[in-house]
């Protein structure tokens, strides 16, 4: 079987993947902080590690994929203060939004999705271990990790102490022994979420949440830790410091995988620049948009930066139309154990084993589509046959079956091809979009009664419309 290799951020090298237990691969990916809709940058690691998990599941008997929900965080507290909405309502609504958006991008749920607020006890336990081991200290209701106590601090991110201080934008506080020391636990006043602890009523810091949840669900040492490149410092550096010091002798994660950033129209996404886009904004473009955005993401290698533009989304949409046009044909169905189908699918997936080269795998899906065209429609495409370099002469239906099988590992081409060609208008979201379109038409015709009736009908289904300049977005209550 093809060797599996990844670029390990910790060693900055390509390494052959050897799991701790060949029967059971364990991975942890940092999940969302639930206070707002997921933006395009949030979606990228979810899609990338969804493909990685699907690939691992093909090769190993058992895979446990853990992705947490950060539902206690000062950003959530601040949002609640601004809006007056209770914290529990914000986190429940945003978690549901996140699940629905990621499902629309074709992502399977993780095996475990622990919430920070359900895991306070292991966090307290880990902090106690860190204090006992001399790596943390309590001061004025806070507990801080002592950075100078861990000699390897900075190795993961490869930063110097000065760079780390600048990068972490550390708060100067009188209770810190060293300016780089970071918070494990902090006191909560009456208006804040808090839990009783040996250091008084308080709440955890963000970094200890992931160390404790990965420990609880995967053990002190596991195979793969993933997340966005922007999390390497300080978040992952701190997770590693906490876990390595709480469990001396353990390496925490063996392989660190980080996805590159996502730009919009060539710039870093920001509300002030006006190029801030949520996944919901993209999904609103049509029933095709979730899969098209997924394809757009996977056409670029996960470690490279992606520039999102509407043109690239439209291009991905057209490519999907071309794939589905082939799959919608009335083709003979090869046997389930057809050897040539299996060989062609394996060939298309081979690049994924080389540090998850989705771009090349997708190029090979296009070659399978061409092979199917040659087999069913006739003619020849010598360039494709030359590129493939195989003496394959598939019969009608074989390359299409291989295409479907291989695409499934990328989480692509899973829709019903005939429904897709009719515009994919079969699901609940499409019905909501249709109602919104009808309401916009009523408003354009100044038929305010009808527009209000449609709004009321959607509202009764728990769908809230939000009109902004030139567009209507929606969310569930
Ligand atoms: Zn994390």
mmCIF file of C-alpha atoms in Angstrom, residues 108-424:
data_model
loop_
_atom_site.group_PDB
_atom_site.id
_atom_site.type_symbol
_atom_site.label_atom_id
_atom_site.label_comp_id
_atom_site.label_asym_id
_atom_site.label_seq_id
_atom_site.Cartn_x
_atom_site.Cartn_y
_atom_site.Cartn_z
ATOM 1 C CA UNK A 108 -18.885 14.582 8.467
ATOM 2 C CA UNK A 109 -19.243 15.158 12.204
ATOM 3 C CA UNK A 110 -16.213 14.227 14.336
ATOM 4 C CA UNK A 111 -16.416 11.103 16.510
ATOM 5 C CA UNK A 112 -16.308 13.207 19.650
ATOM 6 C CA UNK A 113 -17.182 16.866 19.961
ATOM 7 C CA UNK A 114 -16.524 17.785 23.592
ATOM 8 C CA UNK A 115 -17.686 21.126 24.895
ATOM 9 C CA UNK A 116 -15.329 22.995 27.183
ATOM 10 C CA UNK A 117 -18.072 23.618 29.751
ATOM 11 C CA UNK A 118 -18.594 19.840 30.092
ATOM 12 C CA UNK A 119 -14.888 19.309 30.775
ATOM 13 C CA UNK A 120 -14.004 21.700 33.578
ATOM 14 C CA UNK A 121 -13.025 18.836 35.932
ATOM 15 C CA UNK A 122 -10.188 17.490 33.714
ATOM 16 C CA UNK A 123 -8.973 21.080 33.227
ATOM 17 C CA UNK A 124 -8.780 21.630 36.992
ATOM 18 C CA UNK A 125 -7.068 18.259 37.359
ATOM 19 C CA UNK A 126 -4.441 19.163 34.757
ATOM 20 C CA UNK A 127 -3.809 22.551 36.339
ATOM 21 C CA UNK A 128 -3.269 20.804 39.688
ATOM 22 C CA UNK A 129 -0.729 18.484 38.051
ATOM 23 C CA UNK A 130 1.079 21.482 36.547
ATOM 24 C CA UNK A 131 1.274 23.194 39.940
ATOM 25 C CA UNK A 132 2.492 19.962 41.569
ATOM 26 C CA UNK A 133 5.139 19.544 38.848
ATOM 27 C CA UNK A 134 6.430 23.088 39.371
ATOM 28 C CA UNK A 135 5.187 24.377 36.000
ATOM 29 C CA UNK A 136 2.397 26.619 37.242
ATOM 30 C CA UNK A 137 1.600 28.887 40.184
ATOM 31 C CA UNK A 138 -1.463 30.472 41.712
ATOM 32 C CA UNK A 139 -1.568 34.229 42.275
ATOM 33 C CA UNK A 140 -4.482 36.528 43.093
ATOM 34 C CA UNK A 141 -7.156 34.048 42.007
ATOM 35 C CA UNK A 142 -5.279 33.304 38.786
ATOM 36 C CA UNK A 143 -3.195 30.287 37.900
ATOM 37 C CA UNK A 144 -0.378 30.924 35.443
ATOM 38 C CA UNK A 145 1.826 28.630 33.440
ATOM 39 C CA UNK A 146 5.466 29.374 34.133
ATOM 40 C CA UNK A 147 7.087 29.643 30.705
ATOM 41 C CA UNK A 148 10.686 29.594 32.003
ATOM 42 C CA UNK A 149 9.918 26.233 33.678
ATOM 43 C CA UNK A 150 9.639 24.519 30.276
ATOM 44 C CA UNK A 151 12.936 24.515 28.391
ATOM 45 C CA UNK A 152 11.381 23.506 25.063
ATOM 46 C CA UNK A 153 8.953 26.430 24.992
ATOM 47 C CA UNK A 154 9.080 28.024 21.510
ATOM 48 C CA UNK A 155 10.289 24.891 19.700
ATOM 49 C CA UNK A 156 6.995 24.162 17.948
ATOM 50 C CA UNK A 157 6.624 27.636 16.475
ATOM 51 C CA UNK A 158 10.362 28.185 16.114
ATOM 52 C CA UNK A 159 10.158 31.623 17.692
ATOM 53 C CA UNK A 160 12.650 33.438 19.845
ATOM 54 C CA UNK A 161 11.521 34.667 23.297
ATOM 55 C CA UNK A 162 11.260 38.249 21.974
ATOM 56 C CA UNK A 163 9.142 37.191 19.001
ATOM 57 C CA UNK A 164 6.918 35.211 21.326
ATOM 58 C CA UNK A 165 6.320 38.153 23.603
ATOM 59 C CA UNK A 166 5.443 40.339 20.616
ATOM 60 C CA UNK A 167 3.256 37.641 19.008
ATOM 61 C CA UNK A 168 1.250 36.806 22.103
ATOM 62 C CA UNK A 169 0.411 40.454 22.827
ATOM 63 C CA UNK A 170 0.827 39.513 26.460
ATOM 64 C CA UNK A 171 -0.909 41.435 29.183
ATOM 65 C CA UNK A 172 1.439 42.887 31.718
ATOM 66 C CA UNK A 173 0.025 41.992 35.121
ATOM 67 C CA UNK A 174 1.494 42.362 38.598
ATOM 68 C CA UNK A 175 0.769 38.730 39.495
ATOM 69 C CA UNK A 176 2.962 37.367 36.655
ATOM 70 C CA UNK A 177 6.457 36.173 37.532
ATOM 71 C CA UNK A 178 7.525 36.341 33.884
ATOM 72 C CA UNK A 179 5.902 38.500 31.193
ATOM 73 C CA UNK A 180 5.448 35.443 28.926
ATOM 74 C CA UNK A 181 3.545 33.411 31.528
ATOM 75 C CA UNK A 182 0.030 32.667 30.362
ATOM 76 C CA UNK A 183 -3.285 32.097 32.095
ATOM 77 C CA UNK A 184 -4.560 28.621 32.937
ATOM 78 C CA UNK A 185 -7.336 29.785 35.227
ATOM 79 C CA UNK A 186 -8.775 33.198 36.012
ATOM 80 C CA UNK A 187 -11.251 34.517 38.551
ATOM 81 C CA UNK A 188 -14.876 35.165 37.545
ATOM 82 C CA UNK A 189 -16.958 37.870 39.138
ATOM 83 C CA UNK A 190 -20.686 37.342 39.690
ATOM 84 C CA UNK A 191 -21.773 38.256 36.167
ATOM 85 C CA UNK A 192 -19.331 35.850 34.508
ATOM 86 C CA UNK A 193 -19.541 32.105 33.947
ATOM 87 C CA UNK A 194 -17.550 30.426 36.672
ATOM 88 C CA UNK A 195 -16.876 27.138 38.416
ATOM 89 C CA UNK A 196 -15.639 26.407 41.898
ATOM 90 C CA UNK A 197 -11.989 25.435 42.003
ATOM 91 C CA UNK A 198 -9.119 25.212 44.507
ATOM 92 C CA UNK A 199 -8.292 28.812 43.470
ATOM 93 C CA UNK A 200 -11.788 30.184 43.952
ATOM 94 C CA UNK A 201 -14.659 30.640 41.544
ATOM 95 C CA UNK A 202 -13.254 31.083 38.054
ATOM 96 C CA UNK A 203 -13.004 29.893 34.480
ATOM 97 C CA UNK A 204 -10.320 28.254 32.319
ATOM 98 C CA UNK A 205 -8.010 29.916 29.808
ATOM 99 C CA UNK A 206 -8.496 28.876 26.187
ATOM 100 C CA UNK A 207 -5.276 26.851 25.851
ATOM 101 C CA UNK A 208 -5.906 24.504 28.788
ATOM 102 C CA UNK A 209 -9.311 23.648 27.319
ATOM 103 C CA UNK A 210 -7.738 21.846 24.334
ATOM 104 C CA UNK A 211 -5.013 20.152 26.420
ATOM 105 C CA UNK A 212 -7.617 18.765 28.816
ATOM 106 C CA UNK A 213 -10.127 17.672 26.187
ATOM 107 C CA UNK A 214 -7.510 15.945 24.010
ATOM 108 C CA UNK A 215 -6.202 14.172 27.117
ATOM 109 C CA UNK A 216 -9.655 13.037 28.181
ATOM 110 C CA UNK A 217 -10.666 11.683 24.758
ATOM 111 C CA UNK A 218 -7.342 10.597 23.228
ATOM 112 C CA UNK A 219 -4.892 10.180 26.093
ATOM 113 C CA UNK A 220 -1.717 12.081 26.986
ATOM 114 C CA UNK A 221 -0.087 11.211 23.663
ATOM 115 C CA UNK A 222 -1.832 10.803 20.324
ATOM 116 C CA UNK A 223 -1.059 10.834 16.609
ATOM 117 C CA UNK A 224 -2.142 14.017 14.843
ATOM 118 C CA UNK A 225 -2.975 17.525 15.998
ATOM 119 C CA UNK A 226 -4.468 19.825 13.400
ATOM 120 C CA UNK A 227 -5.597 23.398 13.052
ATOM 121 C CA UNK A 228 -5.067 26.626 11.159
ATOM 122 C CA UNK A 229 -1.566 27.996 10.709
ATOM 123 C CA UNK A 230 -2.535 31.034 12.809
ATOM 124 C CA UNK A 231 -2.979 28.753 15.853
ATOM 125 C CA UNK A 232 0.657 27.605 16.003
ATOM 126 C CA UNK A 233 1.497 30.514 18.254
ATOM 127 C CA UNK A 234 0.528 31.018 20.947
ATOM 128 C CA UNK A 235 -2.306 28.457 21.107
ATOM 129 C CA UNK A 236 -0.535 25.272 20.033
ATOM 130 C CA UNK A 237 2.774 26.235 21.611
ATOM 131 C CA UNK A 238 0.879 26.609 24.892
ATOM 132 C CA UNK A 239 -1.129 23.410 24.487
ATOM 133 C CA UNK A 240 2.118 21.516 23.945
ATOM 134 C CA UNK A 241 3.798 23.143 26.962
ATOM 135 C CA UNK A 242 0.834 22.324 29.221
ATOM 136 C CA UNK A 243 0.457 18.720 28.082
ATOM 137 C CA UNK A 244 4.166 17.880 27.975
ATOM 138 C CA UNK A 245 4.619 19.283 31.514
ATOM 139 C CA UNK A 246 1.478 17.707 32.980
ATOM 140 C CA UNK A 247 2.545 14.312 31.622
ATOM 141 C CA UNK A 248 6.352 14.239 31.711
ATOM 142 C CA UNK A 249 7.802 11.879 29.134
ATOM 143 C CA UNK A 250 4.844 12.164 26.757
ATOM 144 C CA UNK A 251 5.201 13.945 23.435
ATOM 145 C CA UNK A 252 1.581 15.113 23.220
ATOM 146 C CA UNK A 253 0.952 15.057 19.428
ATOM 147 C CA UNK A 254 3.362 13.167 17.161
ATOM 148 C CA UNK A 255 2.416 15.005 13.955
ATOM 149 C CA UNK A 256 1.293 18.634 13.746
ATOM 150 C CA UNK A 257 -0.606 19.580 10.594
ATOM 151 C CA UNK A 258 -1.506 23.193 9.880
ATOM 152 C CA UNK A 259 -3.552 24.583 7.042
ATOM 153 C CA UNK A 260 -2.685 27.863 5.320
ATOM 154 C CA UNK A 261 -4.658 31.073 5.475
ATOM 155 C CA UNK A 262 -7.595 32.140 3.371
ATOM 156 C CA UNK A 263 -7.614 35.574 1.757
ATOM 157 C CA UNK A 264 -10.615 37.246 0.150
ATOM 158 C CA UNK A 265 -9.963 39.219 -3.036
ATOM 159 C CA UNK A 266 -6.249 39.188 -2.272
ATOM 160 C CA UNK A 267 -6.500 40.583 1.234
ATOM 161 C CA UNK A 268 -6.764 39.279 4.754
ATOM 162 C CA UNK A 269 -10.459 39.082 5.623
ATOM 163 C CA UNK A 270 -11.568 41.878 7.920
ATOM 164 C CA UNK A 271 -14.751 43.682 8.768
ATOM 165 C CA UNK A 272 -13.028 47.057 8.363
ATOM 166 C CA UNK A 273 -11.812 46.221 4.827
ATOM 167 C CA UNK A 274 -15.354 45.097 3.945
ATOM 168 C CA UNK A 275 -14.292 41.684 2.595
ATOM 169 C CA UNK A 276 -15.552 39.662 5.556
ATOM 170 C CA UNK A 277 -17.581 36.659 4.389
ATOM 171 C CA UNK A 278 -19.388 34.002 6.390
ATOM 172 C CA UNK A 279 -20.017 30.469 5.172
ATOM 173 C CA UNK A 280 -23.704 31.425 5.270
ATOM 174 C CA UNK A 281 -23.024 34.217 2.754
ATOM 175 C CA UNK A 282 -21.588 31.642 0.333
ATOM 176 C CA UNK A 283 -24.353 29.089 0.916
ATOM 177 C CA UNK A 284 -26.922 31.763 0.107
ATOM 178 C CA UNK A 285 -25.736 31.758 -3.495
ATOM 179 C CA UNK A 286 -27.520 28.521 -4.259
ATOM 180 C CA UNK A 287 -27.873 24.850 -3.434
ATOM 181 C CA UNK A 288 -24.668 24.198 -5.400
ATOM 182 C CA UNK A 289 -22.551 26.619 -3.384
ATOM 183 C CA UNK A 290 -21.518 24.415 -0.436
ATOM 184 C CA UNK A 291 -19.965 21.766 -2.651
ATOM 185 C CA UNK A 292 -18.473 24.387 -4.983
ATOM 186 C CA UNK A 293 -16.780 26.121 -2.054
ATOM 187 C CA UNK A 294 -15.464 22.766 -0.839
ATOM 188 C CA UNK A 295 -14.030 22.059 -4.295
ATOM 189 C CA UNK A 296 -12.513 25.550 -4.388
ATOM 190 C CA UNK A 297 -10.767 24.879 -1.053
ATOM 191 C CA UNK A 298 -9.468 21.464 -2.070
ATOM 192 C CA UNK A 299 -8.088 22.634 -5.412
ATOM 193 C CA UNK A 300 -5.302 24.299 -3.434
ATOM 194 C CA UNK A 301 -2.836 22.339 -1.316
ATOM 195 C CA UNK A 302 -3.854 22.677 2.317
ATOM 196 C CA UNK A 303 -0.611 24.329 3.416
ATOM 197 C CA UNK A 304 -0.718 27.037 0.736
ATOM 198 C CA UNK A 305 -2.672 30.262 1.093
ATOM 199 C CA UNK A 306 -5.961 30.459 -0.812
ATOM 200 C CA UNK A 307 -7.363 33.578 -2.385
ATOM 201 C CA UNK A 308 -11.164 33.371 -2.440
ATOM 202 C CA UNK A 309 -12.890 35.269 -5.228
ATOM 203 C CA UNK A 310 -16.414 34.981 -6.624
ATOM 204 C CA UNK A 311 -14.866 34.063 -9.983
ATOM 205 C CA UNK A 312 -13.119 31.073 -8.428
ATOM 206 C CA UNK A 313 -16.360 29.973 -6.781
ATOM 207 C CA UNK A 314 -18.170 30.191 -10.125
ATOM 208 C CA UNK A 315 -15.342 28.280 -11.774
ATOM 209 C CA UNK A 316 -15.702 25.495 -9.183
ATOM 210 C CA UNK A 317 -19.471 25.481 -9.761
ATOM 211 C CA UNK A 318 -18.933 24.993 -13.506
ATOM 212 C CA UNK A 319 -16.455 22.197 -12.877
ATOM 213 C CA UNK A 320 -18.982 20.401 -10.690
ATOM 214 C CA UNK A 321 -21.583 20.817 -13.433
ATOM 215 C CA UNK A 322 -19.176 19.083 -15.804
ATOM 216 C CA UNK A 323 -18.590 16.191 -13.396
ATOM 217 C CA UNK A 324 -22.288 15.754 -12.694
ATOM 218 C CA UNK A 325 -23.091 15.887 -16.415
ATOM 219 C CA UNK A 326 -21.037 12.704 -16.843
ATOM 220 C CA UNK A 327 -22.512 11.027 -13.746
ATOM 221 C CA UNK A 328 -26.067 11.877 -14.839
ATOM 222 C CA UNK A 329 -25.742 9.701 -17.934
ATOM 223 C CA UNK A 330 -27.500 6.375 -17.995
ATOM 224 C CA UNK A 331 -24.309 4.330 -17.707
ATOM 225 C CA UNK A 332 -23.825 0.599 -17.121
ATOM 226 C CA UNK A 333 -23.035 -0.108 -13.453
ATOM 227 C CA UNK A 334 -19.815 -2.186 -13.090
ATOM 228 C CA UNK A 335 -19.684 -4.976 -10.488
ATOM 229 C CA UNK A 336 -18.806 -3.892 -6.956
ATOM 230 C CA UNK A 337 -15.507 -5.846 -7.130
ATOM 231 C CA UNK A 338 -14.495 -4.630 -10.604
ATOM 232 C CA UNK A 339 -10.667 -4.647 -10.532
ATOM 233 C CA UNK A 340 -10.154 -1.891 -13.101
ATOM 234 C CA UNK A 341 -12.566 0.433 -11.284
ATOM 235 C CA UNK A 342 -10.667 -0.142 -8.035
ATOM 236 C CA UNK A 343 -7.309 0.427 -9.750
ATOM 237 C CA UNK A 344 -8.458 3.688 -11.334
ATOM 238 C CA UNK A 345 -9.940 4.984 -8.069
ATOM 239 C CA UNK A 346 -6.746 4.087 -6.188
ATOM 240 C CA UNK A 347 -4.676 5.919 -8.786
ATOM 241 C CA UNK A 348 -6.784 9.061 -8.400
ATOM 242 C CA UNK A 349 -6.387 8.946 -4.610
ATOM 243 C CA UNK A 350 -2.658 8.207 -4.599
ATOM 244 C CA UNK A 351 -1.654 11.923 -4.318
ATOM 245 C CA UNK A 352 -3.558 12.239 -1.026
ATOM 246 C CA UNK A 353 -0.940 9.990 0.553
ATOM 247 C CA UNK A 354 1.718 12.572 -0.259
ATOM 248 C CA UNK A 355 0.899 15.222 2.360
ATOM 249 C CA UNK A 356 -2.739 15.340 1.301
ATOM 250 C CA UNK A 357 -2.190 16.600 -2.237
ATOM 251 C CA UNK A 358 -5.855 17.258 -2.978
ATOM 252 C CA UNK A 359 -5.013 19.469 -5.965
ATOM 253 C CA UNK A 360 -3.410 16.594 -7.867
ATOM 254 C CA UNK A 361 -6.142 14.165 -6.791
ATOM 255 C CA UNK A 362 -8.756 16.526 -8.255
ATOM 256 C CA UNK A 363 -6.754 16.813 -11.486
ATOM 257 C CA UNK A 364 -6.923 13.024 -11.661
ATOM 258 C CA UNK A 365 -10.681 13.092 -11.121
ATOM 259 C CA UNK A 366 -10.830 15.286 -14.238
ATOM 260 C CA UNK A 367 -8.798 12.666 -16.107
ATOM 261 C CA UNK A 368 -11.268 9.968 -15.047
ATOM 262 C CA UNK A 369 -14.077 12.156 -16.346
ATOM 263 C CA UNK A 370 -12.275 12.428 -19.681
ATOM 264 C CA UNK A 371 -11.751 8.649 -19.760
ATOM 265 C CA UNK A 372 -15.482 8.160 -19.262
ATOM 266 C CA UNK A 373 -16.218 10.592 -22.069
ATOM 267 C CA UNK A 374 -13.862 8.689 -24.344
ATOM 268 C CA UNK A 375 -15.489 5.368 -23.380
ATOM 269 C CA UNK A 376 -19.093 6.471 -23.790
ATOM 270 C CA UNK A 377 -19.093 9.266 -26.322
ATOM 271 C CA UNK A 378 -16.212 7.930 -28.422
ATOM 272 C CA UNK A 379 -13.177 9.616 -29.881
ATOM 273 C CA UNK A 380 -9.903 9.735 -28.007
ATOM 274 C CA UNK A 381 -7.897 12.046 -25.859
ATOM 275 C CA UNK A 382 -4.270 11.096 -26.335
ATOM 276 C CA UNK A 383 -3.033 13.822 -23.975
ATOM 277 C CA UNK A 384 -4.948 12.273 -21.067
ATOM 278 C CA UNK A 385 -3.891 8.721 -21.903
ATOM 279 C CA UNK A 386 -0.288 9.856 -22.164
ATOM 280 C CA UNK A 387 -0.483 11.705 -18.843
ATOM 281 C CA UNK A 388 -1.996 8.740 -17.063
ATOM 282 C CA UNK A 389 0.618 6.427 -18.568
ATOM 283 C CA UNK A 390 -1.532 3.301 -18.114
ATOM 284 C CA UNK A 391 -2.787 0.872 -20.688
ATOM 285 C CA UNK A 392 -6.363 1.301 -19.481
ATOM 286 C CA UNK A 393 -9.221 0.887 -21.903
ATOM 287 C CA UNK A 394 -12.243 1.243 -19.661
ATOM 288 C CA UNK A 395 -15.681 0.307 -20.887
ATOM 289 C CA UNK A 396 -18.576 2.656 -20.539
ATOM 290 C CA UNK A 397 -19.421 3.166 -16.834
ATOM 291 C CA UNK A 398 -16.102 2.008 -15.374
ATOM 292 C CA UNK A 399 -14.318 5.365 -15.223
ATOM 293 C CA UNK A 400 -17.505 7.015 -13.926
ATOM 294 C CA UNK A 401 -17.693 4.451 -11.108
ATOM 295 C CA UNK A 402 -14.022 5.066 -10.250
ATOM 296 C CA UNK A 403 -14.692 8.801 -10.320
ATOM 297 C CA UNK A 404 -17.560 8.444 -7.834
ATOM 298 C CA UNK A 405 -15.531 6.210 -5.516
ATOM 299 C CA UNK A 406 -12.472 8.461 -5.475
ATOM 300 C CA UNK A 407 -14.488 11.667 -5.187
ATOM 301 C CA UNK A 408 -16.244 10.274 -2.091
ATOM 302 C CA UNK A 409 -12.922 10.289 -0.215
ATOM 303 C CA UNK A 410 -12.676 13.996 -0.977
ATOM 304 C CA UNK A 411 -16.309 14.431 0.098
ATOM 305 C CA UNK A 412 -17.252 15.478 -3.451
ATOM 306 C CA UNK A 413 -19.826 14.393 -6.060
ATOM 307 C CA UNK A 414 -22.134 12.820 -3.483
ATOM 308 C CA UNK A 415 -25.279 14.601 -4.693
ATOM 309 C CA UNK A 416 -27.802 12.941 -6.957
ATOM 310 C CA UNK A 417 -26.525 13.950 -10.421
ATOM 311 C CA UNK A 418 -29.995 14.447 -11.909
ATOM 312 C CA UNK A 419 -31.114 16.627 -9.010
ATOM 313 C CA UNK A 420 -27.887 18.593 -9.333
ATOM 314 C CA UNK A 421 -28.573 19.264 -12.989
ATOM 315 C CA UNK A 422 -32.032 20.553 -12.133
ATOM 316 C CA UNK A 423 -30.335 23.097 -9.879
ATOM 317 C CA UNK A 424 -30.150 20.994 -6.753
#
